[in-house]
Coordinates of C-alpha atoms in Angstrom, one line a residue:
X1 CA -16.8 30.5 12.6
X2 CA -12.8 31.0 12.5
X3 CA -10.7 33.2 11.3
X4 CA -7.3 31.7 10.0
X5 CA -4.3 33.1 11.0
X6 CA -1.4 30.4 9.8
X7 CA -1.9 27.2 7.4
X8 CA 0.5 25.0 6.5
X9 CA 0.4 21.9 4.7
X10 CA 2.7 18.8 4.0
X11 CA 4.6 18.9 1.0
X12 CA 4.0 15.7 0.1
X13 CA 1.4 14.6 -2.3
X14 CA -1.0 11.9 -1.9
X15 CA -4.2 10.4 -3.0
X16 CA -6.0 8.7 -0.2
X17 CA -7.3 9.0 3.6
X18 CA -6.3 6.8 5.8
X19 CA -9.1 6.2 8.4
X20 CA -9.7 8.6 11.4
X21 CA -7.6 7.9 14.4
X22 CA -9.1 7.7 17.9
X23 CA -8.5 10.8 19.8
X24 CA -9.4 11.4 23.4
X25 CA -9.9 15.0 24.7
X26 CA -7.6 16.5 27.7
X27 CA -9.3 19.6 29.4
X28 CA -7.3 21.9 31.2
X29 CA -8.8 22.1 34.8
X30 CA -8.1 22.8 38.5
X31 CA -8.1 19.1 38.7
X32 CA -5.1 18.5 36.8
X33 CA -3.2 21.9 37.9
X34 CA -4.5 22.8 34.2
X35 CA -1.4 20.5 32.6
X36 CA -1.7 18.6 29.5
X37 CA 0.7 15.8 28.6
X38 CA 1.8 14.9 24.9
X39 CA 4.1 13.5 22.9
X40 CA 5.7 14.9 19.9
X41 CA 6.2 11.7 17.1
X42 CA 9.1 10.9 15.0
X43 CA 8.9 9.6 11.7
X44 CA 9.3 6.0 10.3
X45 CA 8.3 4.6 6.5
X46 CA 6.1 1.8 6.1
X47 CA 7.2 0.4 2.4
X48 CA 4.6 -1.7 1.0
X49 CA 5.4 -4.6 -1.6
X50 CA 3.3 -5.9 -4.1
X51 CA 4.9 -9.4 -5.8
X52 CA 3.1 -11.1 -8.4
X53 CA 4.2 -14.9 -8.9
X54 CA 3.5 -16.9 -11.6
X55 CA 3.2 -21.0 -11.6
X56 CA 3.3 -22.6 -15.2
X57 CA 3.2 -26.5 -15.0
X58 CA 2.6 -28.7 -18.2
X59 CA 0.3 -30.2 -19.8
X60 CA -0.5 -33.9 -20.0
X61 CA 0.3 -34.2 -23.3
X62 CA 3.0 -31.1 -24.0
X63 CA 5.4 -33.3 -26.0
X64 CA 2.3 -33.2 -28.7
X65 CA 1.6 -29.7 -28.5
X66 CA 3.6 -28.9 -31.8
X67 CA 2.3 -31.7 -33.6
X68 CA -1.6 -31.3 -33.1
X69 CA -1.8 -27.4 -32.2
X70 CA 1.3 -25.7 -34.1
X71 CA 2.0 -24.4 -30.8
X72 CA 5.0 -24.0 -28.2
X73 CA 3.8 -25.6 -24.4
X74 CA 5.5 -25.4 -21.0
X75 CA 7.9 -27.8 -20.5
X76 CA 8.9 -28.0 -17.5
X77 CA 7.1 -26.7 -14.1
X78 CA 8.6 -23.2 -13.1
X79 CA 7.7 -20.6 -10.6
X80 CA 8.6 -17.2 -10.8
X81 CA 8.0 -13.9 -8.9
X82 CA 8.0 -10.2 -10.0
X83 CA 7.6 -6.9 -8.1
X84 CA 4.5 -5.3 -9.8
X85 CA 4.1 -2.0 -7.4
X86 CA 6.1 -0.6 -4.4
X87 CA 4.3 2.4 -1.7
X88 CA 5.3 4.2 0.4
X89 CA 3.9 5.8 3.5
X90 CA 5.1 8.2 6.2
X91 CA 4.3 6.8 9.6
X92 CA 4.8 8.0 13.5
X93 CA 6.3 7.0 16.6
X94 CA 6.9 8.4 20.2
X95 CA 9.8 10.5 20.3
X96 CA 10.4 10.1 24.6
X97 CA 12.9 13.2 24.1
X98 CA 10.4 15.4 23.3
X99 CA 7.4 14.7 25.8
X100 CA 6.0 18.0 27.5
X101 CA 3.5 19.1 29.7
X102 CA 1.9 22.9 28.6
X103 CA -0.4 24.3 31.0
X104 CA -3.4 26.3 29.9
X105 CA -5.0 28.1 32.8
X106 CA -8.0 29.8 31.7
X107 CA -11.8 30.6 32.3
X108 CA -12.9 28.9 29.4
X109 CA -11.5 25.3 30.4
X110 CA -8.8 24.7 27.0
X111 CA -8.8 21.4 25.8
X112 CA -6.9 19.5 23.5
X113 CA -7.4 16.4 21.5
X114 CA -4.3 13.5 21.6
X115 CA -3.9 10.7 19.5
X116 CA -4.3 7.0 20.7
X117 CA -0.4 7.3 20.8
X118 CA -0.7 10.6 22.9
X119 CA 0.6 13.0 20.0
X120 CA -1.6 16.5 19.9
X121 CA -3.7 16.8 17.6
X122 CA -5.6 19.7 18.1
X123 CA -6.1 22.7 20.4
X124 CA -9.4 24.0 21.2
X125 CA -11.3 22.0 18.5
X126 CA -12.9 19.1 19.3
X127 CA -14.4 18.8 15.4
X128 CA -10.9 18.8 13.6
X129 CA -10.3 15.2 12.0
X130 CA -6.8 14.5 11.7
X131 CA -7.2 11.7 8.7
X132 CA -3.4 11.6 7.2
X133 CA -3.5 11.5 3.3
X134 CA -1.6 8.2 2.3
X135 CA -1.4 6.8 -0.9
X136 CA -3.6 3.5 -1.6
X137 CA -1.9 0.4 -0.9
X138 CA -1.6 -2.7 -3.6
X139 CA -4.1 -5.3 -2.7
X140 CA -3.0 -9.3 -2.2
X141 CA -4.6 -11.3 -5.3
X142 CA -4.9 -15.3 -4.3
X143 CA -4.4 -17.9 -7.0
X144 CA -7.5 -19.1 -8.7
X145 CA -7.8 -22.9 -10.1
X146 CA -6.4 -23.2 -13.1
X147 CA -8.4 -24.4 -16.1
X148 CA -7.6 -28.0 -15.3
X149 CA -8.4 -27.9 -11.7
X150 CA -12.2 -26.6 -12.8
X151 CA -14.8 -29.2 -13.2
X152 CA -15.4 -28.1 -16.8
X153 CA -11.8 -30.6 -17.4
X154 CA -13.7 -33.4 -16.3
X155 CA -16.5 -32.9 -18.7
X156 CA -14.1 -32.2 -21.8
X157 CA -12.5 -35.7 -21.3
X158 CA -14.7 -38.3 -23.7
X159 CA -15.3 -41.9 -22.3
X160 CA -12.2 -43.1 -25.2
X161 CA -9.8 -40.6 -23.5
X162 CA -10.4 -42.3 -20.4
X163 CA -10.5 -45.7 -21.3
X164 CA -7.3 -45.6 -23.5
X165 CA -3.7 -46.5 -22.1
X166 CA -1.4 -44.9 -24.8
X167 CA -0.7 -41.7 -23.8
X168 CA 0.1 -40.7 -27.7
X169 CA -4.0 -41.8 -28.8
X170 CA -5.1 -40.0 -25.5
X171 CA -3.7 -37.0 -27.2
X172 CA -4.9 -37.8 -30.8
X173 CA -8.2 -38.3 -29.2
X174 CA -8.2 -35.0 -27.1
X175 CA -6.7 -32.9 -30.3
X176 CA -10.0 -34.3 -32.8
X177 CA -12.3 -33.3 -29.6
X178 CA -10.8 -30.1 -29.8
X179 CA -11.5 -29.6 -33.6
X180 CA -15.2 -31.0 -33.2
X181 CA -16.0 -28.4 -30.5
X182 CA -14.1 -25.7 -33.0
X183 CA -16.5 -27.1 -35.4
X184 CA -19.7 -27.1 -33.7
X185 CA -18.8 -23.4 -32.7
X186 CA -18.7 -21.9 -35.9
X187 CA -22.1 -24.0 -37.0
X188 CA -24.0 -22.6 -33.9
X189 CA -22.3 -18.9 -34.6
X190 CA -23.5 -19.3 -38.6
X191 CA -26.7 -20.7 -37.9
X192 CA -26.3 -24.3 -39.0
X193 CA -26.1 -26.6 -36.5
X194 CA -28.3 -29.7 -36.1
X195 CA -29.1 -28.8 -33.0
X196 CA -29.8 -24.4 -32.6
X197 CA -29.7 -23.3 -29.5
X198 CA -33.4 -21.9 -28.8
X199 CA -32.4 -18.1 -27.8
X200 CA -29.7 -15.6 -27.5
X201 CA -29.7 -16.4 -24.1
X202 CA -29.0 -20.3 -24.6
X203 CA -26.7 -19.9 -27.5
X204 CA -24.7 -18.0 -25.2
X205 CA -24.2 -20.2 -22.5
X206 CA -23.5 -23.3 -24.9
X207 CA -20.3 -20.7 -26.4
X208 CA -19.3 -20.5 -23.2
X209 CA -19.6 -23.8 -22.2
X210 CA -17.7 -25.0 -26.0
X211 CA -15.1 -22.1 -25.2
X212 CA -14.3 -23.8 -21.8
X213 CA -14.1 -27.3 -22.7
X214 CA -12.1 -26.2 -25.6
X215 CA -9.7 -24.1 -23.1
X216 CA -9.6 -27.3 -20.7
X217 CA -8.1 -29.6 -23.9
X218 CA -5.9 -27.1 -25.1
X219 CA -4.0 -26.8 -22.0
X220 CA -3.5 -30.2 -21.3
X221 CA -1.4 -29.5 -25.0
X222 CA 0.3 -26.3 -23.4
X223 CA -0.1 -26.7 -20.1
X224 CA -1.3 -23.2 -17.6
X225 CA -0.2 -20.2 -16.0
X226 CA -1.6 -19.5 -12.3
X227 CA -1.0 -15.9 -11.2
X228 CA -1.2 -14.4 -7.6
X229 CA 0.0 -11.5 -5.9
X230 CA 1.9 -11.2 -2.7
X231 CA 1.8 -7.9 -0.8
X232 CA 3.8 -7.1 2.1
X233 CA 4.7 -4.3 4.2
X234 CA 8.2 -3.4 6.1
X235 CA 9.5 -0.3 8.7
X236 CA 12.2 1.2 7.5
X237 CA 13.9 3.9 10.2
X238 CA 15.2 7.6 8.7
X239 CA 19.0 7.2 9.5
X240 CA 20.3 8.6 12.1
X241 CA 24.0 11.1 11.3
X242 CA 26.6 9.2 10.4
X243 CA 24.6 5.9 9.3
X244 CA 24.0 5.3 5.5
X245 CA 21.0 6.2 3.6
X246 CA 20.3 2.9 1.9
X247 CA 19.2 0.0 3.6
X248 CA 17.9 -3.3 2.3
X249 CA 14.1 -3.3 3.1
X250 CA 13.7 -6.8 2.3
X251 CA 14.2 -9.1 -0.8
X252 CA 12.6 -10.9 -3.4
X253 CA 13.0 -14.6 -4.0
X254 CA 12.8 -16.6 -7.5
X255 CA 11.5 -19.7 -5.1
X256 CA 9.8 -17.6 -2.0
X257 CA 8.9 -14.1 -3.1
X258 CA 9.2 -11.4 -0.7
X259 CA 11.3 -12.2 2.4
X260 CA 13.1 -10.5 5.1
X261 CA 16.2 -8.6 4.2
X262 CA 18.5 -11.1 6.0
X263 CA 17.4 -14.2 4.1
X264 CA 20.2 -14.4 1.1
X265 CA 17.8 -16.2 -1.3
X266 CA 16.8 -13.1 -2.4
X267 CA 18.1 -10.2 -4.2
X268 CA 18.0 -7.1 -2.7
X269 CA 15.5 -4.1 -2.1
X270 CA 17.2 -1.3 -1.4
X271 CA 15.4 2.1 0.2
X272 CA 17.5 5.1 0.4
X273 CA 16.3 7.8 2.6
X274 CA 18.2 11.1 1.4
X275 CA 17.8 14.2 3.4
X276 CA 16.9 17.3 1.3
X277 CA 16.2 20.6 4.3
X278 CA 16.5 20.9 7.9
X279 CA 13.7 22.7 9.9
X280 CA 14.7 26.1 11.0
X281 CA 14.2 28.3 13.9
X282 CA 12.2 31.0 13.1
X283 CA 13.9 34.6 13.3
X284 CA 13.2 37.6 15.2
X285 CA 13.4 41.4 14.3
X286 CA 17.2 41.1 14.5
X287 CA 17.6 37.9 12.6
X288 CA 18.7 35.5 15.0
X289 CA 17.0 32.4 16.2
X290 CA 13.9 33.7 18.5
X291 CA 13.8 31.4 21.8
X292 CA 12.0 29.4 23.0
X293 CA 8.4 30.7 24.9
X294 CA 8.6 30.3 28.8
X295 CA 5.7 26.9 29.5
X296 CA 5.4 27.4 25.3
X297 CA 2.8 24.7 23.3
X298 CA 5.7 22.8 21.4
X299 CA 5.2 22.1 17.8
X300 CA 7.8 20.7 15.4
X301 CA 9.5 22.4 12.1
X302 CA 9.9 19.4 10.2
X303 CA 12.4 19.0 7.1
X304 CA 12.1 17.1 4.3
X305 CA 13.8 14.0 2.6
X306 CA 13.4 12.0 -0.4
X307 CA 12.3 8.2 -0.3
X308 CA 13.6 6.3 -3.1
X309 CA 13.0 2.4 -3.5
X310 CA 15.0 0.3 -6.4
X311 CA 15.6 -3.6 -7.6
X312 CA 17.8 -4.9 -9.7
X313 CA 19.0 -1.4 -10.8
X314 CA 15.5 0.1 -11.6
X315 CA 13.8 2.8 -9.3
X316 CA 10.3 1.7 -8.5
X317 CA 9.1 4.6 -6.0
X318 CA 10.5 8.2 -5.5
X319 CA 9.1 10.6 -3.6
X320 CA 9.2 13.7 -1.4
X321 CA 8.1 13.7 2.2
X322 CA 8.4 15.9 5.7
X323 CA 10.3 14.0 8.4
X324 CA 10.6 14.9 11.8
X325 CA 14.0 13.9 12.6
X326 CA 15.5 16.9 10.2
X327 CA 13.2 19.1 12.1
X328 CA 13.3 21.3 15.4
X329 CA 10.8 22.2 18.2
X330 CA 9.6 25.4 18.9
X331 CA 7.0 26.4 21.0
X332 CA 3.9 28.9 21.0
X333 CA 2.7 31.3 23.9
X334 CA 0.1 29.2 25.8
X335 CA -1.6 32.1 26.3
X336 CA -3.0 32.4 22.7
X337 CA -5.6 29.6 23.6
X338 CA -6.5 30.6 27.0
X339 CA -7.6 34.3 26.1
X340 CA -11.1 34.6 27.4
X341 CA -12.4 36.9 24.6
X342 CA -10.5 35.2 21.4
X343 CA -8.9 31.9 22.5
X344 CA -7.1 30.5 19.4
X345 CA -7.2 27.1 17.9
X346 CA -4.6 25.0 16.5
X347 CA -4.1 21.7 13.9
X348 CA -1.6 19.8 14.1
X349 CA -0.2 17.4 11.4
X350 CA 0.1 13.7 13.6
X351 CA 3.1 12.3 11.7
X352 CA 5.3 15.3 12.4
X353 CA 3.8 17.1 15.0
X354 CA 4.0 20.1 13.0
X355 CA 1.5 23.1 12.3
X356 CA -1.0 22.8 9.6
X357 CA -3.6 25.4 10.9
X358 CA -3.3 28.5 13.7
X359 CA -6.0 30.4 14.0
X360 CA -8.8 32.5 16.5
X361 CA -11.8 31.7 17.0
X362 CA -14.7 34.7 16.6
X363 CA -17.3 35.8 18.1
X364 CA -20.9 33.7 17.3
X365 CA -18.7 30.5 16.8

């Protein structure tokens, strides 16, 4: 059982895990002069783009559409993309400024759990998971076969269709088809067709089968739409003083989709990184900056910025989130987790290498 002294949590909302990392535990022995290594991370954003593109090609007989159907068809092939959803996600890296070595020296062997990227995890608790709350990322969609690629096209085209070398009677041909499958529909649906299907089950399947065949001849009048989505993922650095806050992430083609940020077929998709608080020292009984502990466990005080990703004038993500590069270190007394009768624990948060629990553990844990 613990008893908490200090929580603290990010300020950032979110609405997924991400999966567990791998941690490996360093114990603080004779072996190793009781040192511990770590690295404190820095922060990076991983932007996420979802692109939907959308193929329309025409039908065989489009120029008749109007004629036979009443209906407007595509023309002329086209291919087209659209952003459909933008995340964003906090992410870490090794910060080689801020690499330390804290020794523990006690009886009851302190430990602490590193990431597979050596930043600390925990302190003297093997059971803490440090799953980072990230919000779900868009999933890629692949283009199906259209209607006219399915072999349900085959089977609507009659033996005249085929046989017949005038495009224009191909298309009278396919437009009576259509009517006659319209027709035997509503017989089957009001119970007067020659032929009844024999349950609810096979009356079924022959609608669908009428629907399809009747799909498959209508879009050789208007042609089809084929639909996919793209997703992909870019880094985009917090600026450092003095460089601007908007970058171009990457940029969406009419032809490609989503490309890299230096290929000009696209337009641009801007992310702008915009500080909002520095961490602070914290104060002592005088008000001024306390100093650093002598061999002190280093933690960071992150600030905060906002993320904000736009296109073509719209904002498509905004968000708040800690970031270690507005932060500073401190440290803690390493001898609050080598006391022999109430060593203390401590969580870390792994993107920032900040605090999210303190606390001691008490007797009968």
């Amino acid at each position: 059982m613990k008893a908490t002294i200090l929580t603290l949590t990010m300020a950032a909302l979110a609405v997924a895990s991400a999966p567990a990392q791998t941690t490996t535990r360093l114990t603080a022995t004779k072996a190793n002069d009781y040192g511990l290594i770590y690295t404190l991370p820095l922060t990076e954003f991983k932007v996420t783009i979802a692109a939907e593109k959308t193929v329309r090609t025409p039908g065989e007989f489009y120029q008749y559409a109007k004629k036979y159907l009443a209906d407007t068809p595509v023309t002329t092939p086209s291919t087209s993309w659209r952003i459909t959803s933008v995340v964003v996600n906090p992410a870490a890296y090794a910060d080689d400024g801020e690499r330390y070595s804290v020794t523990l020296k006690g009886s009851g062997a302190p430990s602490m759990t590193v990431s597979d990227s050596n930043f600390p995890v925990a302190i003297n608790d093997d059971s803490y998971e440090p799953d980072t709350e990230l919000l779900p990322l868009p999933e890629a969609v692949a283009p199906q076969p259209t209607i006219l690629e399915r072999p349900v096209a085959r089977q609507a085209v009659t033996p005249e269709m085929i046989q017949s070398k005038s495009s224009a009677k191909r298309a009278e041909l396919a437009a009576a088809k259509i009517y006659e499958l319209r027709t035997n529909r509503n017989e089957i649906i009001a119970g007067q067709a020659d032929a009844m299907p024999s349950d609810g089950a096979a009356m079924k399947l022959a609608l669908e089968q009428i629907g399809a065949q009747e799909e498959a001849l209508t879009a050789m009048f208007i042609g089809t739409e084929q639909k996919s989505v793209e997703v992909r993922t870019f880094t985009v650095s917090v600026p450092a003083e003095g460089e601007p806050e908007r970058v171009i992430a990457a940029r969406l083609s009419q032809l490609d989709g989503i490309v890299g940020s230096d290929d000009l077929s696209g337009a641009p998709i801007y992310v702008t990184v915009t500080p909002l608080s520095v961490g602070e020292l914290p104060l002592n009984d005088k008000g001024q900056p306390r100093t650093f502990p002598k061999g002190g466990v280093a933690y960071r005080i992150p600030g905060s910025a906002d993320v904000k990703v736009t296109y073509d004038g719209k904002t498509l993500f905004d968000r708040e989130y800690e970031v270690a590069q507005y932060g500073v270190v401190f440290g803690l007394d390493p001898s609050l987790f080598s006391n022999k009768k109430a060593p203390s624990y401590l969580h870390f948060n792994p993107l920032t290498g900040s605090i999210r629990e303190l606390g001691t553990a008490t007797q009968g844990e």
